[in-house]
mmCIF file of C-alpha atoms and ligand atoms in Angstrom:
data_model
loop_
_atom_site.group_PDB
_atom_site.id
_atom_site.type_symbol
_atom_site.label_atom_id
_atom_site.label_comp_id
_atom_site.label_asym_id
_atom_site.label_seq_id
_atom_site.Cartn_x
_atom_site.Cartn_y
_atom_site.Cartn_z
ATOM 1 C CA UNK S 1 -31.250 142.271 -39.982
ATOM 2 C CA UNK S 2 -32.845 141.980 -36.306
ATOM 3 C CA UNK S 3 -33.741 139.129 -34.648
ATOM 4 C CA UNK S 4 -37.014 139.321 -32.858
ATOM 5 C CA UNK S 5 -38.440 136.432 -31.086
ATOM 6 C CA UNK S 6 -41.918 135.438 -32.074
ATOM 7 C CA UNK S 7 -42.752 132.277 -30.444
ATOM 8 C CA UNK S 8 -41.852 130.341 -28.046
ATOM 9 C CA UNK S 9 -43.387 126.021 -26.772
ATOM 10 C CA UNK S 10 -41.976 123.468 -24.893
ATOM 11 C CA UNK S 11 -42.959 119.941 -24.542
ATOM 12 C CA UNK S 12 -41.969 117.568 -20.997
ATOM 13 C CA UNK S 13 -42.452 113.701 -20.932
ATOM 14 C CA UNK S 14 -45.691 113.104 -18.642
ATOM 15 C CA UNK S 15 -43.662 111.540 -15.954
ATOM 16 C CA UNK S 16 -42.208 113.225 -13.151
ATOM 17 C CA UNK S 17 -40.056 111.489 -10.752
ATOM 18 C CA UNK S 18 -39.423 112.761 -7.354
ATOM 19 C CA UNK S 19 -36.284 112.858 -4.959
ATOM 20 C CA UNK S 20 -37.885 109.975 -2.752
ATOM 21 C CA UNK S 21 -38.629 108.187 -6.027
ATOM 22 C CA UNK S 22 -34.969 107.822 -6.289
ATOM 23 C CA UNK S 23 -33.965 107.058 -3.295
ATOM 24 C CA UNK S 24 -35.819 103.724 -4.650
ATOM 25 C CA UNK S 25 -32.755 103.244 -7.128
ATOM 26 C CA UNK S 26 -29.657 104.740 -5.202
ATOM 27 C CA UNK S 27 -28.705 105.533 -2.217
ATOM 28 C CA UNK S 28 -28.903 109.005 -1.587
ATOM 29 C CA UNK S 29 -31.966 111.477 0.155
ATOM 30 C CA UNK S 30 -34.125 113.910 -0.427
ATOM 31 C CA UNK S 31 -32.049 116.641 1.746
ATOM 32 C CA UNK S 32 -29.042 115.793 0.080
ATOM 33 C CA UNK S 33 -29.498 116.410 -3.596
ATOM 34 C CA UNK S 34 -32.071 119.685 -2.707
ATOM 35 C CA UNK S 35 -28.999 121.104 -0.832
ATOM 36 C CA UNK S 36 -26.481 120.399 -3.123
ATOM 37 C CA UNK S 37 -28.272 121.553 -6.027
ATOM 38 C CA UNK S 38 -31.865 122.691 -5.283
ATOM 39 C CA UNK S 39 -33.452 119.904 -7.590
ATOM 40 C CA UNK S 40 -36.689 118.115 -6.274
ATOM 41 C CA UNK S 41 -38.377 116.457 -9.598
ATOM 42 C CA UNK S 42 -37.535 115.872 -12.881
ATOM 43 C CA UNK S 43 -39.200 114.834 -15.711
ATOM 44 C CA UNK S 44 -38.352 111.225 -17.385
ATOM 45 C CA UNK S 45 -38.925 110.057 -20.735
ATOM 46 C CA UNK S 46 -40.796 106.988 -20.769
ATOM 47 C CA UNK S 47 -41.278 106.374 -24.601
ATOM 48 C CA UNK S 48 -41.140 110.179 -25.524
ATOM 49 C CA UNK S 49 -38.091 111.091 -27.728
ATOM 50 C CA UNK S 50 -35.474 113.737 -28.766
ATOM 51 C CA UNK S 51 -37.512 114.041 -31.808
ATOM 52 C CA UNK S 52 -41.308 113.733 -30.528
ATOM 53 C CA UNK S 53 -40.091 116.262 -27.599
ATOM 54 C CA UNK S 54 -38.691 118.456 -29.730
ATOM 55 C CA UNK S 55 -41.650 118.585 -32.588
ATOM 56 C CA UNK S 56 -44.430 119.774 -30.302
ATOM 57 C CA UNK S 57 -41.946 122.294 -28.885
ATOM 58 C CA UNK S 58 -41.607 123.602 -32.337
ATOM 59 C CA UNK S 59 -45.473 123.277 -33.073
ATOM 60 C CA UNK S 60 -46.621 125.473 -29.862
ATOM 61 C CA UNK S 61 -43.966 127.848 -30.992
ATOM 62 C CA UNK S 62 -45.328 127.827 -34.670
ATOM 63 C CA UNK S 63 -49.082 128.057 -32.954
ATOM 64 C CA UNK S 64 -48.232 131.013 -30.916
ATOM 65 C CA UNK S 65 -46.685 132.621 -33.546
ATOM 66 C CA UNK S 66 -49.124 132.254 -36.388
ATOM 67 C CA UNK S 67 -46.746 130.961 -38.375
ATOM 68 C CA UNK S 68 -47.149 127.685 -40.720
ATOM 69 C CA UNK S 69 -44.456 125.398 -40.705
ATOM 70 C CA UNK S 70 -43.963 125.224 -44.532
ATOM 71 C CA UNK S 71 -43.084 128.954 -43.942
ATOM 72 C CA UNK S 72 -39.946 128.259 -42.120
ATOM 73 C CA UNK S 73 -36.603 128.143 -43.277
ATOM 74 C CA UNK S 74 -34.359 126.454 -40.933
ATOM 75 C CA UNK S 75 -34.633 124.654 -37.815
ATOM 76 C CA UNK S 76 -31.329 124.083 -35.941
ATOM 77 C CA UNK S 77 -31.798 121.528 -33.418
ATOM 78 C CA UNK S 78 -29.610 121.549 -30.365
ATOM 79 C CA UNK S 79 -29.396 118.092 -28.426
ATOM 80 C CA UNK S 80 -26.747 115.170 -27.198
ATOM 81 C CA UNK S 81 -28.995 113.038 -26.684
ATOM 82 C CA UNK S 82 -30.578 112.042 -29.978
ATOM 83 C CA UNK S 83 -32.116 108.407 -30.934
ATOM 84 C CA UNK S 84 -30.480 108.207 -34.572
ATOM 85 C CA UNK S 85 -26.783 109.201 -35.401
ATOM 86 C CA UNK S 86 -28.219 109.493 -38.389
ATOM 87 C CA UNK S 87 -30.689 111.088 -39.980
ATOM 88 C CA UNK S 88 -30.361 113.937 -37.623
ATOM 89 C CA UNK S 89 -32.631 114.473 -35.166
ATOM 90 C CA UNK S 90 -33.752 118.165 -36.851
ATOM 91 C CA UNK S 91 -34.820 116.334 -40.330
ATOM 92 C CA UNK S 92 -37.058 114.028 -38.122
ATOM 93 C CA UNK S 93 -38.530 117.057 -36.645
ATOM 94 C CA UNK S 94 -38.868 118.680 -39.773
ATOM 95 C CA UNK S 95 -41.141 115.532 -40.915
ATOM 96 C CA UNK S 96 -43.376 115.963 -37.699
ATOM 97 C CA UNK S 97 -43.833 119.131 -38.264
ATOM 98 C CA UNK S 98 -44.670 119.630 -41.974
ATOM 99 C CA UNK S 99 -41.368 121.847 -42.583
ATOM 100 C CA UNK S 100 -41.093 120.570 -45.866
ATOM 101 C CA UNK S 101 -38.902 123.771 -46.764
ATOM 102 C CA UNK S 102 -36.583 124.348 -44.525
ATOM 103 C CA UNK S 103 -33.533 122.912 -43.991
ATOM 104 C CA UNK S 104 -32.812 121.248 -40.981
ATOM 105 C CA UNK S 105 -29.424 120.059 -38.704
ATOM 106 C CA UNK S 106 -28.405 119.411 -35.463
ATOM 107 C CA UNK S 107 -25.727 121.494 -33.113
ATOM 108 C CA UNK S 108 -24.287 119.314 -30.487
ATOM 109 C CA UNK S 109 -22.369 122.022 -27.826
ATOM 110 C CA UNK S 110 -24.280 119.890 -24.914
ATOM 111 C CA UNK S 111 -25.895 122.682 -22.345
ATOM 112 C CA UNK S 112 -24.817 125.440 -24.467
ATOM 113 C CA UNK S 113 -26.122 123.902 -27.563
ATOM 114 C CA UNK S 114 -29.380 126.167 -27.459
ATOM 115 C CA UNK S 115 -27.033 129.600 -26.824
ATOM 116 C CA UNK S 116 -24.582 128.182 -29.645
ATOM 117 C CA UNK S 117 -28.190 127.629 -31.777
ATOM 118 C CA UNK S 118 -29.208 131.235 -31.151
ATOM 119 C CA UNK S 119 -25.766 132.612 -32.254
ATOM 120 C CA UNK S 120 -25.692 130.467 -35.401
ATOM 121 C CA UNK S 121 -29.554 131.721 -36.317
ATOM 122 C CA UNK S 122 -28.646 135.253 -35.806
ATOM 123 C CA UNK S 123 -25.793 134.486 -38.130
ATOM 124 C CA UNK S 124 -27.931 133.083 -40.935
ATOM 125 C CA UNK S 125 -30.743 135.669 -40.098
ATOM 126 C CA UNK S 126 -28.719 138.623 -40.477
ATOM 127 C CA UNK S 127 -26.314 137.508 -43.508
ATOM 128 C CA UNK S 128 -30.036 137.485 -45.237
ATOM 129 C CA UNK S 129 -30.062 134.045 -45.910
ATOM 130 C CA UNK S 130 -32.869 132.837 -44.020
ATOM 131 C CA UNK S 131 -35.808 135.228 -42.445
ATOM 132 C CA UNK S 132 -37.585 132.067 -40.131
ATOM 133 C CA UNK S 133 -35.647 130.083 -38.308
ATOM 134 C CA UNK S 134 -37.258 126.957 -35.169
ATOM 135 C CA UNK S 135 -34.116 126.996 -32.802
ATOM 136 C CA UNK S 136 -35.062 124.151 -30.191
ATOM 137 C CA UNK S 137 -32.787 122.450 -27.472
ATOM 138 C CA UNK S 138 -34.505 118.466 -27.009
ATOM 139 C CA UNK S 139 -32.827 115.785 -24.601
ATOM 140 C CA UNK S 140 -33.532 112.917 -23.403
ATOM 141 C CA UNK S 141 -30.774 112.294 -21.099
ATOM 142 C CA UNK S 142 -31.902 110.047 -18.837
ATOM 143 C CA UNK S 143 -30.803 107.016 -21.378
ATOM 144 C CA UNK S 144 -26.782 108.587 -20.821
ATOM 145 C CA UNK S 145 -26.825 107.648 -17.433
ATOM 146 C CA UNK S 146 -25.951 105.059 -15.174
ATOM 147 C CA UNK S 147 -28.887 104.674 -12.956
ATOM 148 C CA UNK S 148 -26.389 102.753 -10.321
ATOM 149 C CA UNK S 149 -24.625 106.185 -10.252
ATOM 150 C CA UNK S 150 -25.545 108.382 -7.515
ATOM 151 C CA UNK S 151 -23.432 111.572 -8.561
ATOM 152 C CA UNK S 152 -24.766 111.855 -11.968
ATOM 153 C CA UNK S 153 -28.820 110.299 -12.191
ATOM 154 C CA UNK S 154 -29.965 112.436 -9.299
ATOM 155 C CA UNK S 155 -29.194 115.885 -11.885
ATOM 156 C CA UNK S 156 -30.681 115.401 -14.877
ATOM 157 C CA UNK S 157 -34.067 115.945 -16.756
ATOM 158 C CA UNK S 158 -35.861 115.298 -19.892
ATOM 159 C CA UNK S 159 -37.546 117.764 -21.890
ATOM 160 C CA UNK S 160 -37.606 120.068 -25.170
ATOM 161 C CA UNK S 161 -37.790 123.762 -25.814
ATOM 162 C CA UNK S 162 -38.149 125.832 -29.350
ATOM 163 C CA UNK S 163 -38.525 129.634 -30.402
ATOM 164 C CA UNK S 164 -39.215 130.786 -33.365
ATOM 165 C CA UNK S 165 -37.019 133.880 -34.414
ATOM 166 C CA UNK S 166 -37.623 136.439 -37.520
ATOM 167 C CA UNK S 167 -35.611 138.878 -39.593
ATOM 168 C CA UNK S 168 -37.359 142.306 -37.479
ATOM 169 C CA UNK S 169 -37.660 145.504 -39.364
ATOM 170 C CA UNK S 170 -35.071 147.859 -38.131
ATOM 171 C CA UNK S 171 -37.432 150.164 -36.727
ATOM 172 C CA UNK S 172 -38.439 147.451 -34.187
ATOM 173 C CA UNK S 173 -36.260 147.291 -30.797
ATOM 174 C CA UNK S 174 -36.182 143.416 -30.421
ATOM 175 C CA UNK S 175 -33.150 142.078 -31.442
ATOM 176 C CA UNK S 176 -29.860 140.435 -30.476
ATOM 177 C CA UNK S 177 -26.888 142.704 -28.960
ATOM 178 C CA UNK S 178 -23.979 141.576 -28.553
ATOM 179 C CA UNK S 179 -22.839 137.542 -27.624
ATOM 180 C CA UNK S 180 -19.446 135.902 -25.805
ATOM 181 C CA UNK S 181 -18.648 132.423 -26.544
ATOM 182 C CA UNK S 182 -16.002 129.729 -25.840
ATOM 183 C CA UNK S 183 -15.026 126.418 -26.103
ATOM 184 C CA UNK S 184 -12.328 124.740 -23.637
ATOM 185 C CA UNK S 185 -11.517 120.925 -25.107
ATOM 186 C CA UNK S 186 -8.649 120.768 -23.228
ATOM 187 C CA UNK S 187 -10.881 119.925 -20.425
ATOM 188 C CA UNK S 188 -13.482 118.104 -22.516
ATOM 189 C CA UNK S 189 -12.780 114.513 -20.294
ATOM 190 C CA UNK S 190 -14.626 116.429 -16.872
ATOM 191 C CA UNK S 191 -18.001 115.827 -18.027
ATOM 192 C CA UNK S 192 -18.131 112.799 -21.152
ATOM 193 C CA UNK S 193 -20.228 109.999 -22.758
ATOM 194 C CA UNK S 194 -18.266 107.530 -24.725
ATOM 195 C CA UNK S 195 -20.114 106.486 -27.721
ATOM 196 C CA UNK S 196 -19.828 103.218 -29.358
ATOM 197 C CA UNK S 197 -15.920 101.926 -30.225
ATOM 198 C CA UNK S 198 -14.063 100.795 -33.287
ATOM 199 C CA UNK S 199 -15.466 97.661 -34.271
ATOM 200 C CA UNK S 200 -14.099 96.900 -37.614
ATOM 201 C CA UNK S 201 -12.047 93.733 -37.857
ATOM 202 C CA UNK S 202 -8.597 96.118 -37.994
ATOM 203 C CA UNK S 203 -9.001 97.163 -34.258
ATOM 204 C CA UNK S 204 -7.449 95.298 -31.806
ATOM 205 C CA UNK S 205 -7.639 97.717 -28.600
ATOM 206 C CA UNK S 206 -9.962 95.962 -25.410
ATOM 207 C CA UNK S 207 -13.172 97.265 -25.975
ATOM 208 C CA UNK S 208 -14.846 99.203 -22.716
ATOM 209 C CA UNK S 209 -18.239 99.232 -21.621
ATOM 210 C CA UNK S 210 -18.748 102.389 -20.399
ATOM 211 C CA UNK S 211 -21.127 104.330 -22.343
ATOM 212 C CA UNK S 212 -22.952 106.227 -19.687
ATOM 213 C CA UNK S 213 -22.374 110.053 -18.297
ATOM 214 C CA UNK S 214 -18.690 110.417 -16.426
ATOM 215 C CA UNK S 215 -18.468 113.452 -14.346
ATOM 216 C CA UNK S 216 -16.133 115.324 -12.255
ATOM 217 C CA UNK S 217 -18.619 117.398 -10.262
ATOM 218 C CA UNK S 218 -16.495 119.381 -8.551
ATOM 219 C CA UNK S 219 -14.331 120.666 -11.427
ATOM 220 C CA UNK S 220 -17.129 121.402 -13.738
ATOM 221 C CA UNK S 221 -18.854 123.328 -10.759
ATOM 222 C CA UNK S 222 -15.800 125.584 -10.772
ATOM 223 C CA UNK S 223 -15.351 126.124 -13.915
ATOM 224 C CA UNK S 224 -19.245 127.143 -13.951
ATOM 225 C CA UNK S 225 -18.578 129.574 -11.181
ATOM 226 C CA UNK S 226 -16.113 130.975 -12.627
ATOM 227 C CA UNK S 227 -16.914 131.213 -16.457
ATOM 228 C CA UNK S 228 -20.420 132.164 -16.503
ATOM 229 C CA UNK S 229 -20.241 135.433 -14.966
ATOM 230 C CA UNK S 230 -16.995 136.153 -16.727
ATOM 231 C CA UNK S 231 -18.890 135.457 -20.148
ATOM 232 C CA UNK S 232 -21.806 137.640 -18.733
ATOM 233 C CA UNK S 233 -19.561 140.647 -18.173
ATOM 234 C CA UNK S 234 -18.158 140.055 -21.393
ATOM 235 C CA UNK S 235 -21.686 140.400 -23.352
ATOM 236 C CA UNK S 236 -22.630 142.857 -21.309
ATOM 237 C CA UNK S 237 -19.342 145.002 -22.070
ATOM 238 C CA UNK S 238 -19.515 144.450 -25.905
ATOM 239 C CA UNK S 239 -23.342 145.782 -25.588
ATOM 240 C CA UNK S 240 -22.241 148.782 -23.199
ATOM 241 C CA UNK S 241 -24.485 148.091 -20.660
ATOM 242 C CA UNK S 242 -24.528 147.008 -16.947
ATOM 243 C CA UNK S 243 -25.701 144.295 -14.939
ATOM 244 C CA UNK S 244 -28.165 147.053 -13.593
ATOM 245 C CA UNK S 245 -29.593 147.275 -17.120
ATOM 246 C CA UNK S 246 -30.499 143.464 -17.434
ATOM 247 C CA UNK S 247 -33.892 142.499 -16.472
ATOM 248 C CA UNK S 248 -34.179 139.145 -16.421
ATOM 249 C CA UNK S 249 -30.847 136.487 -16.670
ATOM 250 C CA UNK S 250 -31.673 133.167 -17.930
ATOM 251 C CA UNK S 251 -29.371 130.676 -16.952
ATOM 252 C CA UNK S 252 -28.542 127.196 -17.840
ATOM 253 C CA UNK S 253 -30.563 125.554 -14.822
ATOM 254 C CA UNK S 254 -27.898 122.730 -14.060
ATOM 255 C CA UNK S 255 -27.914 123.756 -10.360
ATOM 256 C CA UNK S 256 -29.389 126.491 -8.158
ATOM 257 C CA UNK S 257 -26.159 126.883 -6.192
ATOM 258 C CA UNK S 258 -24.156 127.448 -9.595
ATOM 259 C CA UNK S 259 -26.959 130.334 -10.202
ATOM 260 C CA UNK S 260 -26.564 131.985 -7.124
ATOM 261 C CA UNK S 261 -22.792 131.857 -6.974
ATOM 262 C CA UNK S 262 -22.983 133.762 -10.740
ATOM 263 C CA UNK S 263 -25.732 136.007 -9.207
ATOM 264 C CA UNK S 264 -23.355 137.094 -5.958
ATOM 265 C CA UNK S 265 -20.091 137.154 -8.173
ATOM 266 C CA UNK S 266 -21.971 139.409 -10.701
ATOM 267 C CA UNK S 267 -23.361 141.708 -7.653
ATOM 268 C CA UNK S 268 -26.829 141.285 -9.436
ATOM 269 C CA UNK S 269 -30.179 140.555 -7.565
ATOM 270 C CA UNK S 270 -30.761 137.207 -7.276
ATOM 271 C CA UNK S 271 -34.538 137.772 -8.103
ATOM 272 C CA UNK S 272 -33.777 138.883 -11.523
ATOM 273 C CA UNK S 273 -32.661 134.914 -12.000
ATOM 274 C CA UNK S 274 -35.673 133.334 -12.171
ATOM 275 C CA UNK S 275 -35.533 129.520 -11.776
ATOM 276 C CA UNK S 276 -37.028 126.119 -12.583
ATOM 277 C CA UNK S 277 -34.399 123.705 -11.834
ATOM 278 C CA UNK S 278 -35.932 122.521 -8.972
ATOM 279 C CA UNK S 279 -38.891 120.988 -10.882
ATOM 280 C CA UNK S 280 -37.070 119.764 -13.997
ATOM 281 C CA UNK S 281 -33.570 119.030 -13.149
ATOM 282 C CA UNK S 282 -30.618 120.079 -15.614
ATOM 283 C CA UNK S 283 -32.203 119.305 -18.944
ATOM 284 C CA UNK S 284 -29.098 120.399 -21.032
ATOM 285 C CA UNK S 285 -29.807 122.063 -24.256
ATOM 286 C CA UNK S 286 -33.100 122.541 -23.103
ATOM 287 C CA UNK S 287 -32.890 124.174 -19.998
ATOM 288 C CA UNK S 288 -32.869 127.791 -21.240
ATOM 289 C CA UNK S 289 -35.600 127.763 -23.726
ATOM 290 C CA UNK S 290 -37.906 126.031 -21.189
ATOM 291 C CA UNK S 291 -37.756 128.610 -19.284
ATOM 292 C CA UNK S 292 -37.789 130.884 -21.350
ATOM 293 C CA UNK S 293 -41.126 129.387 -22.478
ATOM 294 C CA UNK S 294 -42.649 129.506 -19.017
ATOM 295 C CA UNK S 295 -41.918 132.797 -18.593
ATOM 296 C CA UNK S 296 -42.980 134.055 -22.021
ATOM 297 C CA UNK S 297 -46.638 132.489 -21.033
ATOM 298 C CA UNK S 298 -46.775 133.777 -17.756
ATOM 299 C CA UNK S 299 -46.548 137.252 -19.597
ATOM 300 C CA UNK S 300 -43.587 137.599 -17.450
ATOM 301 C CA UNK S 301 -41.369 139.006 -20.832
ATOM 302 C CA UNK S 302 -42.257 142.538 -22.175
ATOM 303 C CA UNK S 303 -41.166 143.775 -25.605
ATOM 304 C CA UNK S 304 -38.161 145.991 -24.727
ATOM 305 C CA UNK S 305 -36.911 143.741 -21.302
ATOM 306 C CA UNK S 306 -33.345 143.059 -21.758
ATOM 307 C CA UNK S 307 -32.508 139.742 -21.258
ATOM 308 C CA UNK S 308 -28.963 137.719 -20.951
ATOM 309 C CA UNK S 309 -29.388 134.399 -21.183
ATOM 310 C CA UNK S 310 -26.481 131.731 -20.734
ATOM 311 C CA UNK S 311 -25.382 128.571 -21.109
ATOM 312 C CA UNK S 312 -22.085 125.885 -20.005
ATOM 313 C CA UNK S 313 -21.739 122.484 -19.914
ATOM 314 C CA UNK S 314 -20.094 119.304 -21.486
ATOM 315 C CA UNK S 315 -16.779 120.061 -24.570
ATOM 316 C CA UNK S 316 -16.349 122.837 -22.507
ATOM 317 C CA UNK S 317 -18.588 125.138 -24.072
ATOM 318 C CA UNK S 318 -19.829 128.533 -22.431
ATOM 319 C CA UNK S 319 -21.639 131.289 -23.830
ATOM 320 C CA UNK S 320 -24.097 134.513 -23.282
ATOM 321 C CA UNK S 321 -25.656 136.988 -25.590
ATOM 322 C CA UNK S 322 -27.919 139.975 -24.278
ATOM 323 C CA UNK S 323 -31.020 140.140 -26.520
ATOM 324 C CA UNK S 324 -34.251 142.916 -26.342
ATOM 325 C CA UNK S 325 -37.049 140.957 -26.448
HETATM 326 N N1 COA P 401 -26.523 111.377 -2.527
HETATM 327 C C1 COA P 401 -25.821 111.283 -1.386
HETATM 328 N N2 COA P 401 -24.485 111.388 -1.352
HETATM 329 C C2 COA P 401 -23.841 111.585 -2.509
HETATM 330 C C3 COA P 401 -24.514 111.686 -3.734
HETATM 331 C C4 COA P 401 -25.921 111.576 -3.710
HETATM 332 N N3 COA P 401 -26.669 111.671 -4.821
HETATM 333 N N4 COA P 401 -23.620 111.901 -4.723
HETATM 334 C C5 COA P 401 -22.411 111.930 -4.130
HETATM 335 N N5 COA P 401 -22.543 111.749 -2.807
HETATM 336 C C6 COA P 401 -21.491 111.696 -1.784
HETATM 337 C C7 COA P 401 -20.138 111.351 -2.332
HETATM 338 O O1 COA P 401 -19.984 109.969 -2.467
HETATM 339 C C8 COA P 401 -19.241 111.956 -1.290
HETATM 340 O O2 COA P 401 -19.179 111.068 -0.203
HETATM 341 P P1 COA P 401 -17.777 110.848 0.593
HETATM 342 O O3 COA P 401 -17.433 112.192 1.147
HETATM 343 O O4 COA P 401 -18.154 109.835 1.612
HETATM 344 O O5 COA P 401 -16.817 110.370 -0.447
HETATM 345 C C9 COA P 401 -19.995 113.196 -0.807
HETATM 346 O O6 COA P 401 -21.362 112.990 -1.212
HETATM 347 C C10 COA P 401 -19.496 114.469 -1.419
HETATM 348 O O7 COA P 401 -19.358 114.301 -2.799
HETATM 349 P P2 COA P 401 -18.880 115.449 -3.714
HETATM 350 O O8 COA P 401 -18.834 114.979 -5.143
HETATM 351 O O9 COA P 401 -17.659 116.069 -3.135
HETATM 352 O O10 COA P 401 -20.108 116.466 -3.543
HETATM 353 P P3 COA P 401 -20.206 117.953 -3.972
HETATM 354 O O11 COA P 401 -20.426 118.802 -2.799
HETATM 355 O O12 COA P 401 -19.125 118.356 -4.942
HETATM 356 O O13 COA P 401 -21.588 117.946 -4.794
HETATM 357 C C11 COA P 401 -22.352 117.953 -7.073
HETATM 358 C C12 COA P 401 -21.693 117.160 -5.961
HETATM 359 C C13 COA P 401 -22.422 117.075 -8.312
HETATM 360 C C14 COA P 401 -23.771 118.328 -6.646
HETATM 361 C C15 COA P 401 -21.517 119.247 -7.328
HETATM 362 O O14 COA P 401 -20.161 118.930 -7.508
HETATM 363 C C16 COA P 401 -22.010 120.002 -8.536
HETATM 364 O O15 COA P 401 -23.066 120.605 -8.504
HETATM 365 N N6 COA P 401 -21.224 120.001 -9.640
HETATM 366 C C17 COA P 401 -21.679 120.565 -10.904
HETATM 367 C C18 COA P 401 -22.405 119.487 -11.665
HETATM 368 C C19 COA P 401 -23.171 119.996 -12.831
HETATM 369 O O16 COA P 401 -23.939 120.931 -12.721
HETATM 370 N N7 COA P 401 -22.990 119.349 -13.990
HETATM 371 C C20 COA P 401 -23.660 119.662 -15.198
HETATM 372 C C21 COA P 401 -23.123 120.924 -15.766
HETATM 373 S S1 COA P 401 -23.865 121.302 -17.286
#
């Protein structure tokens, strides 16, 4: 079975917050945080949730589709940020929607949870299990971090993204091509959120309060550098094509520089790495299928483009898969 994308939505909370805007909260500027990672706004939640987010992704992909929601199957929901532990963030979007049969779970992988999501769906899709499948990445980060911390807040967004794949005939070129993923948990501790601690009356370690976003910039920047084009030559071996064959690379937007260091390192055109970091921030699981979402309305995806999209982050997790569209 093929997987052929059939509809794409995304869904950002009506607030956007500037550069100057937080320059209210920490100290940093403007200059600073564009240079250093090419991010001037982001989008902030304030009320909207992993869930809400994440449902009218789903629904604009369902609309443009044309596609009821009691006619899909599964919906994996990609996110480390959701407001329950329990249920899952997926079953609550599968109430909003009206997916009454499907079945629905999350995927935490953090920024590569989409990618990871994609993989899985192809998985299901083309073991003929399921033939509709919402994939959507939803985060609402901004409640992970410590707004006194100027290293971390400045980065990240809020916002949700969803497509809708299908089981394509064979005769039809869209499908997935090859994929290359990892996991590295040895160096899980560079980029962490602690959640809540042992509490029950047996545990007698000092509890710590710090359940906010840690981050070692500088060694998650180089293992981005260095991963993401490695992964991307990997994909692109297994499918037998070049990086002069790719049309359009869709990367995790966690920072422009990261981008255009995977750009030179591939020897690839930076204009085929189209970007919107710079007005949402680094999103997470979210990132990729925003944009792809943008781009799919601005009628800037043909049936037949190849596209690589890409993912790394937080565990840590990489990934890329080539896919016609
Ligand atoms: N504004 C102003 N100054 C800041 C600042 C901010 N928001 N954040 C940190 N600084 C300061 C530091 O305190 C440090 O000051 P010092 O030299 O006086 O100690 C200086 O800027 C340099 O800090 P450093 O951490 O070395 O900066 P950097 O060049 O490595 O850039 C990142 C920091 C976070 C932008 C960069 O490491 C990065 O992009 N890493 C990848 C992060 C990422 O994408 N994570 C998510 C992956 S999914």
């Amino acid at each position: 079975m093929r997987m052929k994308i059939i509809g794409t939505g995304s869904a950002l909370p009506k607030v956007t917050v500037s550069n100057k805007q937080i320059m209210d909260w920490v100290d940093t500027s403007d200059e600073w945080i564009r240079e250093r990672t090419g991010i001037a706004n982001r989008h902030l939640s304030t009320g909207e949730t992993v869930a809400s987010l994440a449902a009218e992704a789903c629904e604009k992909a369902l609309k443009q589709a044309g596609v009821k929601a009691e006619e899909v199957d599964m919906i994996l929901l990609a996110t480390c940020s959701p407001e329950y532990l329990l249920p899952c963030a997926a079953c609550q979007v599968q109430e909003r929607i009206g997916a009454a049969n499907a079945v629905a779970f999350d995927i935490n992988a953090a920024c590569s949870g989409f990618l990871f999501g994609l993989t899985t769906a192809q998985a299901y899709l083309q073991s003929g299990m399921y033939k509709k499948i919402l994939i959507a990445g939803s985060e609402v980060l901004s409640k992970l971090m410590n707004w006194g911390d100027r290293s971390t807040c400045i980065l990240f967004g809020d916002g949700a993204g969803a497509v809708l794949i299908e089981a394509a005939e064979d005769t039809q070129e869209s499908r997935m091509i090859s994929f290359s993923q990892g996991s590295d948990g040895a160096k899980g501790m560079v980029l962490s959120c602690r959640d809540r601690w042992i509490n029950n009356p047996l545990y007698k370690e000092n509890i710590q309060e710090d359940f906010y976003v840690q981050m070692d910039g500088q060694a998650v920047y180089r293992f981005a550098t260095r991963q993401v084009p490695a992964c991307i030559q990997d994909a692109l071996q297994k499918a037998f094509l070049t990086v002069e064959d790719i049309d359009l690379f869709i990367l995790h937007q966690a920072n422009a520089r990261i981008i255009e260091a995977a750009a030179k390192r591939l020897h690839a055109d930076i204009q085929k790495f189209p970007m919107n970091v710079d007005r949402m921030g680094n999103m997470s699981s979210a990132t990729i299928p925003v944009l792809l979402d943008e781009l799919n309305r601005e009628g800037r995806l043909k049936r037949g483009d190849k596209l690589v999209l890409s993912g790394f982050g937080a565990g840590l997790t990489f990934g890329a898969c080539v896919i016609v569209w």
